[in-house]
CSV table of C-alpha atoms in Angstrom, one decimal:
chain,number,residue,atom,x,y,z
A,1,MET,CA,-96.1,-73.9,0.2
A,2,ILE,CA,-94.5,-71.0,-1.7
A,3,TYR,CA,-92.0,-70.7,1.3
A,4,LEU,CA,-90.8,-74.2,0.8
A,5,PHE,CA,-90.5,-73.8,-3.0
A,6,ILE,CA,-88.4,-70.6,-2.5
A,7,SER,CA,-86.2,-72.4,0.1
A,8,ILE,CA,-85.5,-75.3,-2.3
A,9,CYS,CA,-84.7,-72.9,-5.1
A,10,CYS,CA,-82.3,-70.9,-2.9
A,11,SER,CA,-80.6,-74.1,-1.7
A,12,VAL,CA,-80.0,-75.4,-5.2
A,13,THR,CA,-78.8,-71.9,-6.3
A,14,VAL,CA,-76.1,-72.0,-3.6
A,15,ALA,CA,-74.9,-75.3,-5.1
A,16,VAL,CA,-74.9,-73.8,-8.6
A,17,LEU,CA,-73.0,-70.7,-7.5
A,18,LEU,CA,-70.3,-72.9,-5.9
A,19,LYS,CA,-70.2,-75.0,-9.1
A,20,LEU,CA,-69.6,-71.9,-11.2
A,21,ALA,CA,-67.0,-70.5,-8.8
A,22,ARG,CA,-64.1,-72.4,-10.3
A,23,ARG,CA,-65.1,-71.4,-13.8
A,24,TYR,CA,-64.9,-67.8,-13.0
A,25,LYS,CA,-61.8,-68.2,-10.7
A,26,ILE,CA,-63.6,-67.1,-7.5
A,27,LYS,CA,-61.7,-67.6,-4.3
A,28,ILE,CA,-64.0,-69.7,-2.2
A,29,VAL,CA,-62.6,-68.7,1.2
A,30,GLN,CA,-63.1,-65.0,0.4
A,31,ALA,CA,-66.6,-65.5,-1.0
A,32,VAL,CA,-67.7,-67.6,2.0
A,33,THR,CA,-66.4,-64.9,4.3
A,34,TRP,CA,-68.4,-62.1,2.7
A,35,ASN,CA,-71.3,-64.5,2.5
A,36,TYR,CA,-71.5,-64.5,6.3
A,37,LEU,CA,-71.1,-60.7,6.5
A,38,PHE,CA,-74.0,-60.3,4.1
A,39,ALA,CA,-76.1,-62.9,6.1
A,40,ILE,CA,-75.5,-60.9,9.3
A,41,PHE,CA,-76.7,-57.8,7.5
A,42,LEU,CA,-79.8,-59.5,6.3
A,43,SER,CA,-80.4,-61.0,9.7
A,44,PHE,CA,-80.5,-57.6,11.4
A,45,ILE,CA,-83.0,-56.4,8.7
A,46,PHE,CA,-85.4,-59.3,8.9
A,47,TYR,CA,-85.0,-60.6,12.5
A,48,ARG,CA,-84.4,-57.1,14.2
A,49,PRO,CA,-82.6,-58.4,17.3
A,50,GLY,CA,-82.0,-56.2,20.2
A,51,LEU,CA,-78.4,-55.5,21.0
A,52,ASN,CA,-79.1,-56.6,24.6
A,53,GLU,CA,-80.1,-60.0,23.3
A,54,LEU,CA,-76.8,-60.5,21.4
A,55,ILE,CA,-74.7,-59.2,24.3
A,56,SER,CA,-76.5,-61.5,26.7
A,57,ALA,CA,-75.8,-64.6,24.6
A,58,PRO,CA,-74.2,-67.2,26.9
A,59,VAL,CA,-70.6,-68.1,26.5
A,60,ASN,CA,-71.2,-71.6,25.0
A,61,SER,CA,-69.0,-74.1,23.3
A,62,VAL,CA,-71.8,-74.9,20.9
A,63,TYR,CA,-71.7,-71.4,19.5
A,64,ILE,CA,-68.0,-71.7,19.0
A,65,ALA,CA,-68.2,-75.1,17.5
A,66,LEU,CA,-70.8,-73.9,15.0
A,67,GLY,CA,-68.8,-70.8,14.2
A,68,VAL,CA,-65.8,-72.9,13.2
A,69,LEU,CA,-67.8,-75.7,11.5
A,70,LEU,CA,-70.0,-73.6,9.3
A,71,PRO,CA,-67.3,-72.0,7.1
A,72,VAL,CA,-65.1,-75.1,7.1
A,73,VAL,CA,-67.9,-77.4,6.0
A,74,PHE,CA,-68.9,-74.7,3.4
A,75,TRP,CA,-65.3,-75.1,2.0
A,76,PHE,CA,-65.8,-78.9,1.9
A,77,LEU,CA,-69.1,-78.4,0.2
A,78,ALA,CA,-67.5,-76.3,-2.5
A,79,GLY,CA,-64.7,-78.9,-3.0
A,80,SER,CA,-67.2,-81.7,-3.3
A,81,ILE,CA,-69.3,-79.8,-5.9
A,82,ARG,CA,-66.2,-79.1,-7.8
A,83,GLY,CA,-64.9,-82.6,-7.6
A,84,ILE,CA,-68.0,-84.8,-8.0
A,85,GLY,CA,-70.8,-82.4,-9.0
A,86,ILE,CA,-74.1,-81.1,-7.7
A,87,VAL,CA,-76.1,-84.3,-7.8
A,88,LYS,CA,-73.9,-86.4,-5.6
A,89,THR,CA,-73.0,-83.6,-3.2
A,90,ASP,CA,-76.7,-82.7,-2.6
A,91,ILE,CA,-77.4,-86.4,-1.8
A,92,ALA,CA,-74.5,-86.5,0.6
A,93,GLN,CA,-75.6,-83.3,2.3
A,94,ARG,CA,-79.3,-84.4,2.6
A,95,LEU,CA,-78.4,-87.9,3.8
A,96,SER,CA,-76.4,-86.2,6.6
A,97,LEU,CA,-79.7,-86.4,8.6
A,98,PHE,CA,-78.6,-89.9,9.6
A,99,ILE,CA,-76.1,-88.5,12.0
A,100,PRO,CA,-78.5,-86.6,14.3
A,101,ILE,CA,-80.9,-89.5,14.0
A,102,LEU,CA,-78.2,-92.0,15.1
A,103,ALA,CA,-77.3,-89.6,17.9
A,104,SER,CA,-80.9,-89.5,19.1
A,105,TYR,CA,-80.8,-93.3,19.3
A,106,PHE,CA,-77.5,-93.9,20.9
A,107,ILE,CA,-77.2,-90.7,23.0
A,108,PHE,CA,-80.8,-89.8,23.8
A,109,LYS,CA,-82.1,-93.3,23.8
A,110,GLU,CA,-85.0,-92.6,21.4
A,111,GLN,CA,-87.0,-95.6,20.3
A,112,PHE,CA,-86.9,-96.3,16.5
A,113,SER,CA,-89.6,-97.9,14.4
A,114,SER,CA,-88.7,-100.7,12.0
A,115,LEU,CA,-89.3,-98.3,9.1
A,116,LYS,CA,-86.8,-95.8,10.4
A,117,ILE,CA,-84.2,-98.5,10.9
A,118,ALA,CA,-84.9,-99.7,7.3
A,119,GLY,CA,-84.5,-96.1,6.1
A,120,LEU,CA,-81.1,-95.8,7.7
A,121,ALA,CA,-80.0,-99.1,6.1
A,122,VAL,CA,-81.2,-98.0,2.7
A,123,GLY,CA,-79.5,-94.6,3.2
A,124,PHE,CA,-76.1,-96.1,3.7
A,125,VAL,CA,-76.5,-98.2,0.6
A,126,ALA,CA,-77.6,-95.1,-1.2
A,127,ILE,CA,-74.4,-93.2,-0.2
A,128,PHE,CA,-72.2,-96.0,-1.5
A,129,PHE,CA,-74.1,-96.3,-4.8
A,130,THR,CA,-74.1,-92.5,-5.3
A,131,LEU,CA,-70.4,-92.1,-4.8
A,132,TYR,CA,-69.4,-95.2,-6.7
A,133,LYS,CA,-67.3,-94.6,-9.8
A,134,LYS,CA,-65.5,-97.2,-11.9
A,135,THR,CA,-62.7,-95.3,-13.5
A,136,ALA,CA,-59.8,-94.3,-11.3
A,137,GLN,CA,-58.7,-90.7,-11.5
A,138,LYS,CA,-55.8,-88.8,-10.0
A,139,ASN,CA,-58.0,-87.1,-7.4
A,140,GLN,CA,-60.4,-89.9,-6.9
A,141,GLY,CA,-59.4,-90.3,-3.2
A,142,LEU,CA,-60.0,-86.5,-2.6
A,143,ASN,CA,-63.3,-86.8,-4.6
A,144,TRP,CA,-64.5,-89.4,-2.1
A,145,LEU,CA,-63.2,-87.5,0.9
A,146,TYR,CA,-65.1,-84.2,0.3
A,147,PRO,CA,-68.6,-85.7,0.2
A,148,ILE,CA,-67.9,-87.8,3.2
A,149,LEU,CA,-66.7,-84.7,5.1
A,150,VAL,CA,-69.9,-82.9,3.8
A,151,PHE,CA,-72.0,-85.8,5.1
A,152,LEU,CA,-70.3,-85.8,8.5
A,153,GLY,CA,-70.0,-82.0,8.8
A,154,PHE,CA,-73.7,-81.2,8.1
A,155,GLY,CA,-74.8,-84.0,10.4
A,156,ILE,CA,-72.8,-82.6,13.3
A,157,ILE,CA,-74.0,-79.1,12.5
A,158,ASP,CA,-77.6,-80.3,12.6
A,159,ILE,CA,-77.0,-81.7,16.1
A,160,LEU,CA,-75.4,-78.5,17.3
A,161,PHE,CA,-78.3,-76.4,15.9
A,162,LYS,CA,-80.7,-78.6,17.9
A,163,LYS,CA,-78.7,-77.9,21.0
A,164,ILE,CA,-78.8,-74.2,20.3
A,165,ALA,CA,-82.6,-74.4,19.9
A,166,GLN,CA,-82.7,-75.5,23.6
A,167,ILE,CA,-81.0,-72.3,24.7
A,168,LYS,CA,-83.8,-70.1,26.1
A,169,VAL,CA,-81.8,-67.1,27.3
A,170,ILE,CA,-82.1,-65.4,23.9
A,171,PRO,CA,-84.4,-66.1,20.9
A,172,TYR,CA,-83.3,-68.7,18.4
A,173,THR,CA,-82.9,-66.1,15.7
A,174,SER,CA,-80.5,-64.1,17.9
A,175,SER,CA,-78.5,-67.3,18.5
A,176,LEU,CA,-78.4,-67.7,14.7
A,177,ILE,CA,-76.9,-64.2,14.3
A,178,VAL,CA,-74.3,-64.9,17.0
A,179,VAL,CA,-73.3,-68.0,15.1
A,180,PHE,CA,-73.1,-66.0,11.8
A,181,ILE,CA,-70.8,-63.5,13.5
A,182,LEU,CA,-68.5,-66.1,14.9
A,183,ALA,CA,-68.4,-67.8,11.4
A,184,PHE,CA,-67.5,-64.5,9.9
A,185,ILE,CA,-64.7,-63.9,12.3
A,186,ILE,CA,-63.2,-67.4,11.7
A,187,SER,CA,-63.5,-66.9,7.9
A,188,LEU,CA,-62.0,-63.4,8.1
A,189,ALA,CA,-59.0,-64.8,10.0
A,190,SER,CA,-58.6,-67.4,7.2
A,191,VAL,CA,-58.7,-64.6,4.6
A,192,PHE,CA,-56.0,-62.6,6.5
A,193,TYR,CA,-53.8,-65.7,6.7
A,194,LEU,CA,-54.1,-66.5,3.0
A,195,SER,CA,-53.4,-62.8,2.2
A,196,ALA,CA,-50.4,-62.4,4.5
A,197,VAL,CA,-48.8,-65.8,4.2
A,198,LYS,CA,-50.0,-67.2,0.9
A,199,LYS,CA,-50.0,-63.7,-0.8
A,200,GLN,CA,-53.6,-64.3,-2.1
A,201,LYS,CA,-55.0,-61.0,-3.3
A,202,LEU,CA,-58.2,-59.6,-2.0
A,203,GLU,CA,-60.5,-59.1,-5.0
A,204,PHE,CA,-63.7,-57.1,-5.3
A,205,ILE,CA,-65.3,-59.8,-7.5
A,206,ASN,CA,-65.0,-62.2,-4.5
A,207,PHE,CA,-66.9,-59.7,-2.3
A,208,ILE,CA,-69.7,-59.4,-4.9
A,209,CYS,CA,-70.0,-63.2,-5.3
A,210,GLY,CA,-69.9,-63.6,-1.5
A,211,CYS,CA,-72.8,-61.2,-1.1
A,212,ILE,CA,-74.8,-63.1,-3.8
A,213,LEU,CA,-74.0,-66.4,-2.0
A,214,GLY,CA,-75.0,-64.9,1.3
A,215,PHE,CA,-78.3,-63.6,-0.2
A,216,PHE,CA,-79.4,-67.1,-1.3
A,217,ASN,CA,-77.9,-68.8,1.8
A,218,PHE,CA,-79.8,-66.6,4.1
A,219,PHE,CA,-83.1,-66.8,2.3
A,220,ASN,CA,-82.8,-70.6,2.2
A,221,ILE,CA,-82.8,-70.6,6.0
A,222,LEU,CA,-85.4,-67.8,6.3
A,223,PHE,CA,-88.0,-69.4,4.1
A,224,TYR,CA,-87.4,-72.9,5.5
A,225,LEU,CA,-88.2,-71.6,9.0
A,226,LYS,CA,-91.3,-69.8,7.5
A,227,ALA,CA,-92.4,-73.0,5.9
A,228,HIS,CA,-92.2,-74.8,9.3
A,229,ARG,CA,-94.2,-72.0,10.9
A,230,ALA,CA,-96.8,-72.1,8.2
A,231,MET,CA,-97.1,-75.9,8.4
A,232,ALA,CA,-96.6,-76.3,12.1
A,233,ASP,CA,-98.9,-79.3,12.3
A,234,ASN,CA,-96.9,-81.1,9.6
A,235,PRO,CA,-93.2,-80.7,10.3
A,236,SER,CA,-92.4,-84.1,8.8
A,237,VAL,CA,-94.0,-83.1,5.5
A,238,VAL,CA,-91.9,-79.9,5.4
A,239,PHE,CA,-88.8,-81.9,6.2
A,240,ALA,CA,-89.4,-84.6,3.6
A,241,ALA,CA,-90.5,-82.1,0.9
A,242,MET,CA,-87.4,-80.0,1.5
A,243,ASN,CA,-84.9,-82.9,1.3
A,244,MET,CA,-86.6,-84.6,-1.6
A,245,GLY,CA,-87.1,-81.3,-3.4
A,246,VAL,CA,-83.4,-80.4,-3.2
A,247,ILE,CA,-82.3,-83.8,-4.3
A,248,ILE,CA,-84.7,-83.8,-7.3
A,249,ALA,CA,-84.0,-80.2,-8.3
A,250,GLY,CA,-80.3,-80.5,-7.8
A,251,SER,CA,-80.2,-83.7,-9.8
A,252,LEU,CA,-82.1,-82.1,-12.7
A,253,VAL,CA,-79.8,-79.1,-12.7
A,254,GLY,CA,-76.7,-81.2,-12.5
A,255,ILE,CA,-77.6,-83.7,-15.2
A,256,PHE,CA,-79.3,-81.4,-17.7
A,257,ILE,CA,-77.5,-78.1,-17.3
A,258,PHE,CA,-74.0,-79.1,-16.2
A,259,LYS,CA,-74.1,-82.4,-18.0
A,260,GLU,CA,-72.8,-84.4,-15.0
A,261,LYS,CA,-72.3,-88.0,-15.8
A,262,LEU,CA,-73.9,-90.7,-13.7
A,263,ASN,CA,-73.6,-94.4,-14.0
A,264,LYS,CA,-76.3,-97.0,-13.3
A,265,LEU,CA,-75.3,-97.4,-9.7
A,266,ASN,CA,-75.4,-93.6,-9.2
A,267,TYR,CA,-79.0,-93.5,-10.5
A,268,TRP,CA,-79.9,-96.3,-8.1
A,269,GLY,CA,-78.2,-94.3,-5.3
A,270,LEU,CA,-80.4,-91.3,-6.2
A,271,LEU,CA,-83.6,-93.4,-6.0
A,272,LEU,CA,-82.5,-95.1,-2.8
A,273,ALA,CA,-81.7,-91.7,-1.2
A,274,LEU,CA,-85.3,-90.6,-1.9
A,275,LEU,CA,-86.6,-93.9,-0.5
A,276,ALA,CA,-84.5,-93.5,2.6
A,277,ILE,CA,-85.9,-90.0,3.3
A,278,VAL,CA,-89.4,-91.4,2.7
A,279,LEU,CA,-88.8,-94.1,5.3
A,280,ILE,CA,-87.1,-92.0,7.9
A,281,THR,CA,-89.6,-89.1,7.8
A,282,ASN,CA,-92.4,-91.5,8.6
A,283,VAL,CA,-93.3,-92.7,5.6
A,284,ILE,CA,-95.8,-93.3,2.9
A,285,GLY,CA,-98.4,-90.7,3.9
A,286,THR,CA,-95.7,-88.1,4.5
A,287,SER,CA,-93.9,-88.8,1.2
A,288,TYR,CA,-97.2,-88.7,-0.7
A,289,GLN,CA,-98.1,-85.4,0.8
A,290,ALA,CA,-94.6,-84.1,0.2
A,291,LEU,CA,-94.7,-85.1,-3.5
A,292,LEU,CA,-98.1,-83.5,-3.9
A,293,LEU,CA,-96.7,-80.3,-2.4
A,294,LEU,CA,-93.6,-80.4,-4.8
A,295,PHE,CA,-95.6,-80.9,-7.9
A,296,ARG,CA,-98.8,-79.0,-7.1
């Protein structure tokens, strides 16, 4: 259970760091780039892959797609947190599970229970309620766009990671390192472009912040995988506890520490998001166990 708790804390910490980035004038593209470099470094320490494994990685479009999407969606995530806050962004990110679920139904012809269908319906209502805001602002359209891109981006990333899990030529952890390396290369190209064309200065503070970001980002993944191994007989409990834990913890941090303002519909959206995860992850027993794990 401690693995799951650490993973939740790391996930929320990443959101907090992205929230603070604007306050301290951190360049997100630079920080995200060094984040992947540090994640690669930690991966070699903890996963200890053989060089032959990395070299023998198949030339696969899925690797390339993930290498591009990971940094790009990270930028969207930062923009969403900056624009609408941690609470709403965490909900958008966690409800992105709908996309791989819909893909399993329409593409892989998986049979859905009535509860899962109800969960999808509740989830879409939750997204609308969560993002709803009465007052019009100058950047309101962009504020809506970022969480939608986060929702779509993380959903597609989840599908691609499932495809990578089916690659048996090299271990999954080695595939993860290959993806990190590609993401770093794409991010580094963006840094060079901004430096050469937009004259954006390379600053050491961005490197430090990127390493801190990479630390929490990597351990979020590491301990989430450890939680799944430790509770191999109850994967749905781990999944439900992780998603509910991040939404609850992120909401508490956003509301009480950063004083994010939510209206009544936003609070209803928060509750409906939790209900949707309860229904989708097969259901009352799972959610009860997940809540017991969270508050034990």
